[in-house]
Coordinates of C-alpha atoms and ligand atoms in Angstrom, one line a residue:
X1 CA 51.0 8.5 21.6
X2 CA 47.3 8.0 22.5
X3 CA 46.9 11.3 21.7
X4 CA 47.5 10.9 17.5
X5 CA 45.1 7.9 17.4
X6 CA 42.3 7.9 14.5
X7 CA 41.7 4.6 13.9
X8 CA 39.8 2.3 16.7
X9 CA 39.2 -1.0 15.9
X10 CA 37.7 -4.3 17.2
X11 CA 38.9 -7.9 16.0
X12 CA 36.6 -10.0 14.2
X13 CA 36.2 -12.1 17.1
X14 CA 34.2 -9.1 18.8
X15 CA 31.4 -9.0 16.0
X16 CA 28.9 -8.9 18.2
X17 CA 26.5 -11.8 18.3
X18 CA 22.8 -10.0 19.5
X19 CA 21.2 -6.8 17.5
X20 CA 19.4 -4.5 20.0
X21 CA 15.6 -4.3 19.6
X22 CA 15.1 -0.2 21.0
X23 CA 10.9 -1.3 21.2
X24 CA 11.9 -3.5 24.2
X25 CA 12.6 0.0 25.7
X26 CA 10.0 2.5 24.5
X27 CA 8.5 4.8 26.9
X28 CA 5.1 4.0 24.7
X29 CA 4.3 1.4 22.1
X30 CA 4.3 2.2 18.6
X31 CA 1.1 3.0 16.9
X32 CA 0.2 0.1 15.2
X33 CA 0.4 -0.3 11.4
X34 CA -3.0 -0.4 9.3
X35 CA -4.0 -2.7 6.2
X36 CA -3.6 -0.9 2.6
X37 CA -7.1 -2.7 1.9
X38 CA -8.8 -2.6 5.3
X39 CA -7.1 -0.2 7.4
X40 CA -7.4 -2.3 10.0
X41 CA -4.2 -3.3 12.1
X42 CA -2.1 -6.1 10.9
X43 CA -1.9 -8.8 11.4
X44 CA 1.7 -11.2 10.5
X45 CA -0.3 -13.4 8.3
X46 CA -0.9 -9.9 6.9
X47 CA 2.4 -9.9 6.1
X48 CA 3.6 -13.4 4.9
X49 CA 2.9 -13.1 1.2
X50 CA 5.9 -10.6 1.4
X51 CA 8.2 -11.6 4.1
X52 CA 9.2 -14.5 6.0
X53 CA 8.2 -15.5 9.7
X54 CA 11.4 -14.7 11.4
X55 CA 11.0 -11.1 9.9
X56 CA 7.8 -10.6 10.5
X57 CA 8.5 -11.8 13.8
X58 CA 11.2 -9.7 14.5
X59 CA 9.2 -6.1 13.1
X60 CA 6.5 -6.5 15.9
X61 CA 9.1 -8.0 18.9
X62 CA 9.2 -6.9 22.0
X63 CA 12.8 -9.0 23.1
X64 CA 15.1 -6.6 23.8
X65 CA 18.0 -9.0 22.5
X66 CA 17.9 -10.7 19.3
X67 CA 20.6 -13.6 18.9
X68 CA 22.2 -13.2 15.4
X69 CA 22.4 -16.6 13.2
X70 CA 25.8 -17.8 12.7
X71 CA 25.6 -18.0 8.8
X72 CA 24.7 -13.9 9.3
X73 CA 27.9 -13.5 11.5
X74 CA 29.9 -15.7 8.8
X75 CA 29.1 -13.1 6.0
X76 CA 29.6 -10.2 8.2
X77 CA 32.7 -11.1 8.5
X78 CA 33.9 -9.7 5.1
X79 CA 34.0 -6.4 6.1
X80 CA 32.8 -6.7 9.9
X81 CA 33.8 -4.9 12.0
X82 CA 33.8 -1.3 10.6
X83 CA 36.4 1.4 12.3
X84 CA 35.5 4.2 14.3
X85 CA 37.7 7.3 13.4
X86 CA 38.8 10.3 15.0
X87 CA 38.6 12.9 12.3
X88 CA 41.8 15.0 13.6
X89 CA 42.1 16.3 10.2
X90 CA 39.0 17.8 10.0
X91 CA 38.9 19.1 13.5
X92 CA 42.0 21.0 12.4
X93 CA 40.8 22.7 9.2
X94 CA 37.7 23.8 11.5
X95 CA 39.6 24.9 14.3
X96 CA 37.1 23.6 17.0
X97 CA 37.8 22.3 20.4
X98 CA 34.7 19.7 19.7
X99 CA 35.9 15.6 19.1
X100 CA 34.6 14.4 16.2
X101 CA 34.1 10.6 15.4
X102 CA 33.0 8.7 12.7
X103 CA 31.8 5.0 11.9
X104 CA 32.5 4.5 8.6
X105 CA 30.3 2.1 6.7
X106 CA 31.7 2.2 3.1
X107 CA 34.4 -0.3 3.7
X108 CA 31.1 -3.1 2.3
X109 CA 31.2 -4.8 -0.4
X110 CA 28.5 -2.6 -1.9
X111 CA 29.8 0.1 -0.3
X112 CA 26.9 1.4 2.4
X113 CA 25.3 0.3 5.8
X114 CA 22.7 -1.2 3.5
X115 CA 24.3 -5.1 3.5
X116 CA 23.8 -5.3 7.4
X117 CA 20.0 -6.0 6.7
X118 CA 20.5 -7.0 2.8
X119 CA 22.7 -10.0 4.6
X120 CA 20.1 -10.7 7.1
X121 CA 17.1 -10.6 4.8
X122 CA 18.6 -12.9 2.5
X123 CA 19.5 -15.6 4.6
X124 CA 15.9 -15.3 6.9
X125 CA 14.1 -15.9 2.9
X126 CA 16.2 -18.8 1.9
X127 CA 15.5 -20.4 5.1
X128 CA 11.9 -20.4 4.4
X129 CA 12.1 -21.9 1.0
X130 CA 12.3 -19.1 -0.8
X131 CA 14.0 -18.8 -4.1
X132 CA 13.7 -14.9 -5.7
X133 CA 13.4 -11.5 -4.1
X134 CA 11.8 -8.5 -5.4
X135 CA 13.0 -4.7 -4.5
X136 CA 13.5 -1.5 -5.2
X137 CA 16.2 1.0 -5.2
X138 CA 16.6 4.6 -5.0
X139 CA 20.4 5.7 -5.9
X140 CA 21.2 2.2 -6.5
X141 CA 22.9 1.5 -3.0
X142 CA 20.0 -1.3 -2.1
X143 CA 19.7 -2.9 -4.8
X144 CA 23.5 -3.9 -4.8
X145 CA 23.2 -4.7 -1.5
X146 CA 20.5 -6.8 -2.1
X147 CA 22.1 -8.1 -5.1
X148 CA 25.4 -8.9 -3.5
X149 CA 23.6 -10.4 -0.2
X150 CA 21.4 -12.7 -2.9
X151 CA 24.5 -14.0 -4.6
X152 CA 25.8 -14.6 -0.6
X153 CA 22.8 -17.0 -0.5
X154 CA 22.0 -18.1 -4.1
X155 CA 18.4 -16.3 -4.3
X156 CA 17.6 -14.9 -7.7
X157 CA 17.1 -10.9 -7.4
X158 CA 15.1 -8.5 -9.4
X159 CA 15.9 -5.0 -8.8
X160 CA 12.8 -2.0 -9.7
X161 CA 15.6 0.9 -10.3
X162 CA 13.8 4.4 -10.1
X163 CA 14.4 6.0 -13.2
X164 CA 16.1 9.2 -12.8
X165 CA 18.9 7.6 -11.2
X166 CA 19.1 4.2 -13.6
X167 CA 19.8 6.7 -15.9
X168 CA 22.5 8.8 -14.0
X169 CA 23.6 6.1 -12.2
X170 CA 24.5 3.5 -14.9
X171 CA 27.7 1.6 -12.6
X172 CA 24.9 0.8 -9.8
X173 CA 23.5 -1.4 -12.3
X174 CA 26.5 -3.0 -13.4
X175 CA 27.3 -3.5 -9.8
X176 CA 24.1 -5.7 -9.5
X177 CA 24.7 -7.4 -12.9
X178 CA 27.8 -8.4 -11.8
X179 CA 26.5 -9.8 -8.8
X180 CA 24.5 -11.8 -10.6
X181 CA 20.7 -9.7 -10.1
X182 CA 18.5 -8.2 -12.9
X183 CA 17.4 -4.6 -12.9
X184 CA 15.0 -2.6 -14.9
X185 CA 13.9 0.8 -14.7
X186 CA 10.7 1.9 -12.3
X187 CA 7.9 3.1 -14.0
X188 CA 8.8 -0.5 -15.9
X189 CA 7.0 -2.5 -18.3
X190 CA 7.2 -5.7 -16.3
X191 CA 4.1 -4.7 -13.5
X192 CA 0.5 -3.6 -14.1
X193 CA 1.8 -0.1 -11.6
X194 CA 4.0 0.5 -14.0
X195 CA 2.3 0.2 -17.8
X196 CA -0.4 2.0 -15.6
X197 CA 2.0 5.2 -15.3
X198 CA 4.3 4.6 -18.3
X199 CA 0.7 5.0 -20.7
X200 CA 0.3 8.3 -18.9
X201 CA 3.6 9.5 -18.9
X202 CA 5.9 7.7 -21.3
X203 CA 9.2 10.2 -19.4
X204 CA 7.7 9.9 -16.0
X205 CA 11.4 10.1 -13.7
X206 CA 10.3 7.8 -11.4
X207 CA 10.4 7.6 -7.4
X208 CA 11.1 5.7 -4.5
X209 CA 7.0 5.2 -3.5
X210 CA 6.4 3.8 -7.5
X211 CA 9.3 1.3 -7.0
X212 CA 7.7 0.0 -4.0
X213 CA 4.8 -0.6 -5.8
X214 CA 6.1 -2.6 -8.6
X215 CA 8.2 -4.7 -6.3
X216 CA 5.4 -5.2 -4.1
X217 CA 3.4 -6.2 -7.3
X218 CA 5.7 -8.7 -8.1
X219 CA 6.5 -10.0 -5.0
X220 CA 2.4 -10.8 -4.4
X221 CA 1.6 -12.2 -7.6
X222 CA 4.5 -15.1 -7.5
X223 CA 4.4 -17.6 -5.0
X224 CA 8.4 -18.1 -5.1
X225 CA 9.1 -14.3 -4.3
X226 CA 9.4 -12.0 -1.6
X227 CA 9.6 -8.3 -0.9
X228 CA 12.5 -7.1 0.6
X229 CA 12.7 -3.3 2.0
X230 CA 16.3 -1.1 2.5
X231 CA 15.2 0.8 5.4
X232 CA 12.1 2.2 7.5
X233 CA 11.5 -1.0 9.1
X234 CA 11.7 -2.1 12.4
X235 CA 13.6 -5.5 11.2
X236 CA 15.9 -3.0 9.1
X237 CA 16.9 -0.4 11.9
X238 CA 17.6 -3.9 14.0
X239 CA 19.9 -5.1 12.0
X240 CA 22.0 -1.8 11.3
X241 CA 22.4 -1.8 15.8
X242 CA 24.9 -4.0 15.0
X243 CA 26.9 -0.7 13.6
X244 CA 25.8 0.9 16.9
X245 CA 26.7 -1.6 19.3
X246 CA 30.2 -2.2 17.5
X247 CA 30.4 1.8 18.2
X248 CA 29.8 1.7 22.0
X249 CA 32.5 -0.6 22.1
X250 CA 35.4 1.8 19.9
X251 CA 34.3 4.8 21.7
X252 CA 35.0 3.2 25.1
X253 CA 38.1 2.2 24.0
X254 CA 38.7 6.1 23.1
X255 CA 37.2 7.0 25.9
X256 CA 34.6 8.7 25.2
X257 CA 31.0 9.1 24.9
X258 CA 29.0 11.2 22.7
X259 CA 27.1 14.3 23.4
X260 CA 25.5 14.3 19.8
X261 CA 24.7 11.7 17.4
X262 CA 24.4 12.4 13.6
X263 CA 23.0 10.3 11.1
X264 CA 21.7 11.4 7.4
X265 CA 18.0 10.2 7.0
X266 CA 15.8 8.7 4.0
X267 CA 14.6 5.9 5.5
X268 CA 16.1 6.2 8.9
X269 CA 18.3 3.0 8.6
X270 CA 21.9 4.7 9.0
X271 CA 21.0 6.9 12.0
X272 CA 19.4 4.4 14.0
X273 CA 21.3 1.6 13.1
X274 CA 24.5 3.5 14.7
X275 CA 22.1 6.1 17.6
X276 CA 19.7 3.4 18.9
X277 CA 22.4 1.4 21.1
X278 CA 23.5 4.7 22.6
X279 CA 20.0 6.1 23.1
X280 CA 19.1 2.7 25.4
X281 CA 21.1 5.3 27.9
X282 CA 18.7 8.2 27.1
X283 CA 15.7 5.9 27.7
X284 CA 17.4 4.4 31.0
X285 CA 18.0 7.7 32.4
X286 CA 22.2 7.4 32.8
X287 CA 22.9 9.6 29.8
X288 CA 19.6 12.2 29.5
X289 CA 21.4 15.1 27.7
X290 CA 22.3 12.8 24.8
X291 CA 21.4 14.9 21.3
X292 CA 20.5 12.6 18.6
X293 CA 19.8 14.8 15.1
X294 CA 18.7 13.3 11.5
X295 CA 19.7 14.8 8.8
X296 CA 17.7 15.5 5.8
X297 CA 17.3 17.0 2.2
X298 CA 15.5 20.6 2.2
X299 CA 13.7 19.4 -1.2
X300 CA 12.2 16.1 1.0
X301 CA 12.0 17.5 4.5
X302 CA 9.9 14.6 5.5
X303 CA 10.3 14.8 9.3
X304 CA 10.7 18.9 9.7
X305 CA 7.9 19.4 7.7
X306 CA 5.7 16.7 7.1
X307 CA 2.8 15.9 9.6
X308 CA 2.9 13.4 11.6
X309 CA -0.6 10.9 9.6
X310 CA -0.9 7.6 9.1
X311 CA -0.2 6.8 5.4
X312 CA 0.6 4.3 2.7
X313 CA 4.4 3.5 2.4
X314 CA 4.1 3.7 -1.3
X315 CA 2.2 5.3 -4.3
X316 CA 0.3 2.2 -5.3
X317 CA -1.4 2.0 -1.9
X318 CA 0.3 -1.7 -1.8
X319 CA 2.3 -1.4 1.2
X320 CA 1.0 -0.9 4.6
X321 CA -0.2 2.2 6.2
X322 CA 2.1 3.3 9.0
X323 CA 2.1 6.4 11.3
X324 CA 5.2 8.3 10.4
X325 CA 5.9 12.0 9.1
X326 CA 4.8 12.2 6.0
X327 CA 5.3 14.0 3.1
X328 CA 2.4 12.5 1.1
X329 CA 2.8 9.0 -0.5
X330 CA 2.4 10.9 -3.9
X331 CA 4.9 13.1 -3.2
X332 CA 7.7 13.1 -5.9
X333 CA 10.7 15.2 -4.8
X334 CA 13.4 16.9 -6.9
X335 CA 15.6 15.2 -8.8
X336 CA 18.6 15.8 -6.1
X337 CA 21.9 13.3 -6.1
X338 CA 21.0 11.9 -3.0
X339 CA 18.8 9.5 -4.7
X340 CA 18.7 7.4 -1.2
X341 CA 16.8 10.3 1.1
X342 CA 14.3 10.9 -1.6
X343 CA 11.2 8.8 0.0
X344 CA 8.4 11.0 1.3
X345 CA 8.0 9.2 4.4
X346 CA 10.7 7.7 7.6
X347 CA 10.8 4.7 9.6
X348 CA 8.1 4.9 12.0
X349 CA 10.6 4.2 15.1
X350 CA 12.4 7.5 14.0
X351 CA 9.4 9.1 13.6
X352 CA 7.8 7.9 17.5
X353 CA 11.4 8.9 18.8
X354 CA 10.8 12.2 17.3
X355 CA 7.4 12.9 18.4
X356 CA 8.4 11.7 21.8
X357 CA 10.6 14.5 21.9
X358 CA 14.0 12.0 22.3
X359 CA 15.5 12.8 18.7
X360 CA 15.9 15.9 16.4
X361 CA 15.6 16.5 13.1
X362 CA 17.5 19.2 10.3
X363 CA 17.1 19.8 6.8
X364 CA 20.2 21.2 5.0
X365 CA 20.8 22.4 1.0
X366 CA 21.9 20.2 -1.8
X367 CA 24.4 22.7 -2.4
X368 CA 26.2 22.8 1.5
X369 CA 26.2 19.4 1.7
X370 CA 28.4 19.0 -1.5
X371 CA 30.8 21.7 -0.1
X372 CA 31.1 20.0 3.2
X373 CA 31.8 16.1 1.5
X374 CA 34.3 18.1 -0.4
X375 CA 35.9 19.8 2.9
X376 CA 35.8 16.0 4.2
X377 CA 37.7 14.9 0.9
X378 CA 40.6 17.4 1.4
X379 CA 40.5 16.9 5.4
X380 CA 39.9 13.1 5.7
X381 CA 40.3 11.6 2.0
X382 CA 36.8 9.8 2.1
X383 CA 35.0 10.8 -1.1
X384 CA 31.4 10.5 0.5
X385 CA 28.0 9.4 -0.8
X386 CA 25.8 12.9 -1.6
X387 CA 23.4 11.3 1.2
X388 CA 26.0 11.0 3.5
X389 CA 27.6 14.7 2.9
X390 CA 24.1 15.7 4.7
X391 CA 25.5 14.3 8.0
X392 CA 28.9 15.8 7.4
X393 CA 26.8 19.6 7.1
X394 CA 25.3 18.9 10.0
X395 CA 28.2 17.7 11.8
X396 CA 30.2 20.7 10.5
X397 CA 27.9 23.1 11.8
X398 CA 27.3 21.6 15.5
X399 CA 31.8 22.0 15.5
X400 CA 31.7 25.4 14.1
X401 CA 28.8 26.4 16.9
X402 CA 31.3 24.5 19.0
X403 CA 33.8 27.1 18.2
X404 CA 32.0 30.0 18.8
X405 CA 30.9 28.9 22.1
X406 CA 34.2 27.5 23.5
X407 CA 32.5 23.8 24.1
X408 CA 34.7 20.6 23.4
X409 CA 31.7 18.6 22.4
X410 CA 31.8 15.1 21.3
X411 CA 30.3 14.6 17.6
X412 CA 29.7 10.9 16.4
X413 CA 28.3 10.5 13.0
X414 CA 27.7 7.6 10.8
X415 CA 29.9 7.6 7.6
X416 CA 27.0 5.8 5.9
X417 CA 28.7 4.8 2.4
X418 CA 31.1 6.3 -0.4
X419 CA 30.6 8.0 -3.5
X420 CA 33.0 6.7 -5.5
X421 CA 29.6 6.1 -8.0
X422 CA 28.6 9.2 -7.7
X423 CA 31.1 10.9 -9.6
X424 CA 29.2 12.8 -11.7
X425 CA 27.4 14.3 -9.1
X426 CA 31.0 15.7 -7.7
X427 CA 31.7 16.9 -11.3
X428 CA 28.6 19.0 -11.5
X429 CA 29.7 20.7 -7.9
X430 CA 33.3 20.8 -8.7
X431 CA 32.2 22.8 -12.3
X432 CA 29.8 24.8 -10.5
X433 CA 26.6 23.1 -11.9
X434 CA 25.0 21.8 -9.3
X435 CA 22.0 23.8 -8.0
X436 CA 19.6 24.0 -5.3
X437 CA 15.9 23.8 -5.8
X438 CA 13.5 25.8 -4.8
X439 CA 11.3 24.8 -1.2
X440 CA 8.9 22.5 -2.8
X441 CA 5.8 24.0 -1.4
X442 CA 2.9 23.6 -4.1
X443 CA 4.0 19.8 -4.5
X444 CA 4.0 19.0 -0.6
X445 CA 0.6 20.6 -0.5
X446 CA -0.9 18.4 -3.2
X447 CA 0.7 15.4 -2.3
X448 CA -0.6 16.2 1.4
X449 CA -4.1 16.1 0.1
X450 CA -4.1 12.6 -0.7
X451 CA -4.0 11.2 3.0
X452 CA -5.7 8.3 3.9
X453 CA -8.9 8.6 6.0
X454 CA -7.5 6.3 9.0
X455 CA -6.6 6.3 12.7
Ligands
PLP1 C1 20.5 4.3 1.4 C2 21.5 5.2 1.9 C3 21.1 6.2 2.9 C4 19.7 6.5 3.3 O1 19.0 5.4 3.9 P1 18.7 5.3 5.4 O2 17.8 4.1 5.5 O3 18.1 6.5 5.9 O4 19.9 5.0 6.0 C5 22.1 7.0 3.4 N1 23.4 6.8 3.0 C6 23.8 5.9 2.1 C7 25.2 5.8 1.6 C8 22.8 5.1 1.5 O5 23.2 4.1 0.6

């Protein structure tokens, strides 16, 4: 009864052993990234004070094939490979000819995509002698996977949580604790960044850019610690092809292909981690009319709104200045529960795609997404992650347009983690709390001003 199937799977045996490098394929190069201090271009000694060779290494490659270490594949294999599911239930409820497809990624450990890179990062730092990492984290996701990859390995993590959600979010912590990691809230005492904005603002809420800047901080003023970033990245949207590649595979085996993509977007880890494999056949020519869409918050509509400028990854002026859309690296968004798409900028790779005219990019309400994660509980049983309820909009609306126009489209989304943490955030819908915010114009604007005078 092929035709009741929702579950494809592959054995362990099929992990596969190579993540796909998308710049090996690029139409055009990216632009290249600038020095905080200098804004010069890089350069990977640039670099190694924060990351080690093979990473470094890997962000500027040009190999369209990148051969993953066996002691990667070995931790993988807890939770590798992730299904790829037909969501019958939800195609029902919707009454839409379109297929829809999902990969879901909660089934980790920590619960996310995140762990594909956490994993990798982990094992390329211990290799190189090193002995304790330094992040940040937004909702929490990264710095469990971090945490959980670092107990993997036996590296010593320290976690910069931002604020608001170290305070909403108090099981994330416990999640890293448990794993063995420390974390302390960002604006925190422990960095100069951080008594710098605490002095000024004893309640500031915190944000993904500060974090940066006091991980980066630490990182480069210890010589047995590294940085470690959860998404934007070329090394990070590398590692999460693995998620794509395992996907071509499945939906094969359904026979099918996809005519649209969907990914939620803070970082742009998720999407291109599962859209990046597939798109190789947009950038080949065999498959031109694929649609790839990122979805994002309306309150940080960083690539339908922002320009595309070089600018500093974070609010310290620490990290490296990239070219990506940008909402302003001062830019401090509302407090909305999905604490993971609250960074003003997006991986530059996402951001080339874009301007290239290959993806798309939508920004949806806080409140829709929460009514369409709860129309995926009741349909499918997955209680999402609030970031990941912005793909689900998104994928509800391209099978309701389906409807309306007759079309039996094929939808393929990443299920990029649950929300069985987020809890509260689902109590604040479900009593009819939960609010949208107005379009944060005057704070885009100011934060806009603040660009860097480069490229
Ligand atoms: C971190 C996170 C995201 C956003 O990060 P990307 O790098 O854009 O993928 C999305 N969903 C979940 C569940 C996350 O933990």
């Amino acid at each position: 009864m092929s035709d009741k199937i929702v579950k494809y799977t592959l054995n362990e045996r099929d992990i596969p052993r190579y993540w796909y490098n998308v710049q090996a394929d690029l139409p055009e190069p990216l632009p290249p990234p600038l020095h905080p201090m200098t804004g010069q271009p890089l350069t990977p000694p640039d670099l190694a004070p924060l990351f080690p060779m093979e990473l470094i290494m890997q962000e500027v490659s040009t190999e369209r094939w990148i051969e993953i270490p066996e002691e990667i594949i070995d931790v993988y294999r807890l939770w590798r490979p992730t299904t790829l599911f037909r969501a019958r239930r939800l195609e029902k409820v919707l009454d839409t000819p379109a297929k829809i497809f999902y990969k879901y990624e909660g089934v980790s450990p920590p619960g996310s995509h995140k762990p594909n890179t956490s994993v990798a990062q982990a094992y390329y730092n211990k290799k190189e002698g090193i002995t304790r990492i330094a992040t940040e984290t937004g909702a929490g996701q990264w710095g469990s996977a971090l945490s959980f990859a670092g107990a993997c390995f036996g590296l010593e993590i320290k976690v910069y949580m931002v604020r608001v959600s170290y305070d909403q979010k108090p099981y994330r912590r416990i999640m890293m604790e448990a794993w063995g990691a420390n974390c302390v809230p960002s604006p925190s005492p422990d960095t100069n960044v951080g008594r710098r904005v605490l002095a000024d603002d004893p309640d500031c809420p915190g944000s993904l850019g500060l974090a940066i800047s006091e991980a980066v901080e630490d990182a480069m003023t210890r010589d047995d610690t590294h940085y470690s970033l959860g998404s934007v990245l070329n090394h990070v949207l590398l590692h999460n092809t693995i998620n794509g590649l395992e996907a071509k595979v499945l939906m094969e085996e359904a026979d099918a292909y996809p005519d649209i993509i969907i990914g939620c977007a803070g970082g742009g880890s998720n999407a291109a981690g599962l859209f990046l494999p597939f798109l190789k056949d947009k950038l080949d020519g065999t498959k031109p009319d694929l649609r790839v869409i990122n979805v994002e918050p309306y309150s940080c509509p960083t690539l339908t709104k922002g320009p595309y400028a070089y600018d500093y990854g974070d609010s310290a002026k620490l990290a490296p200045i990239v070219k990506m859309y940008t909402l302003g690296h001062g830019y401090m968004p509302p407090p909305i529960h999905a604490g993971g798409l609250r960074y003003h900028g997006m991986a530059p790779l996402t951001c080339h795609l874009l301007k290239l005219g290959l993806v798309e990019a939508k920004a949806v309400h806080q409140l829709e997404t929460f009514q369409a994660g709860i129309t995926f509980a009741r349909t499918e049983g997955i209680l999402s992650a609030p970031e990941t309820m912005h793909a689900i909009r998104a994928v509800i609306d391209e099978a309701l347009a389906c409807k309306e126009s007759g079309e039996a489209k094929t939808i393929l989304f990443n299920h990029s983690g649950h929300g069985h943490v987020d809890m509260h955030a689902y109590d604040a819908y479900l009593s009819g709390k939960l609010q949208d915010y107005e379009y944060p114009d005057a704070l885009i604007k100011e934060a806009l001003a603040d660009l860097p005078k480069v490229g």
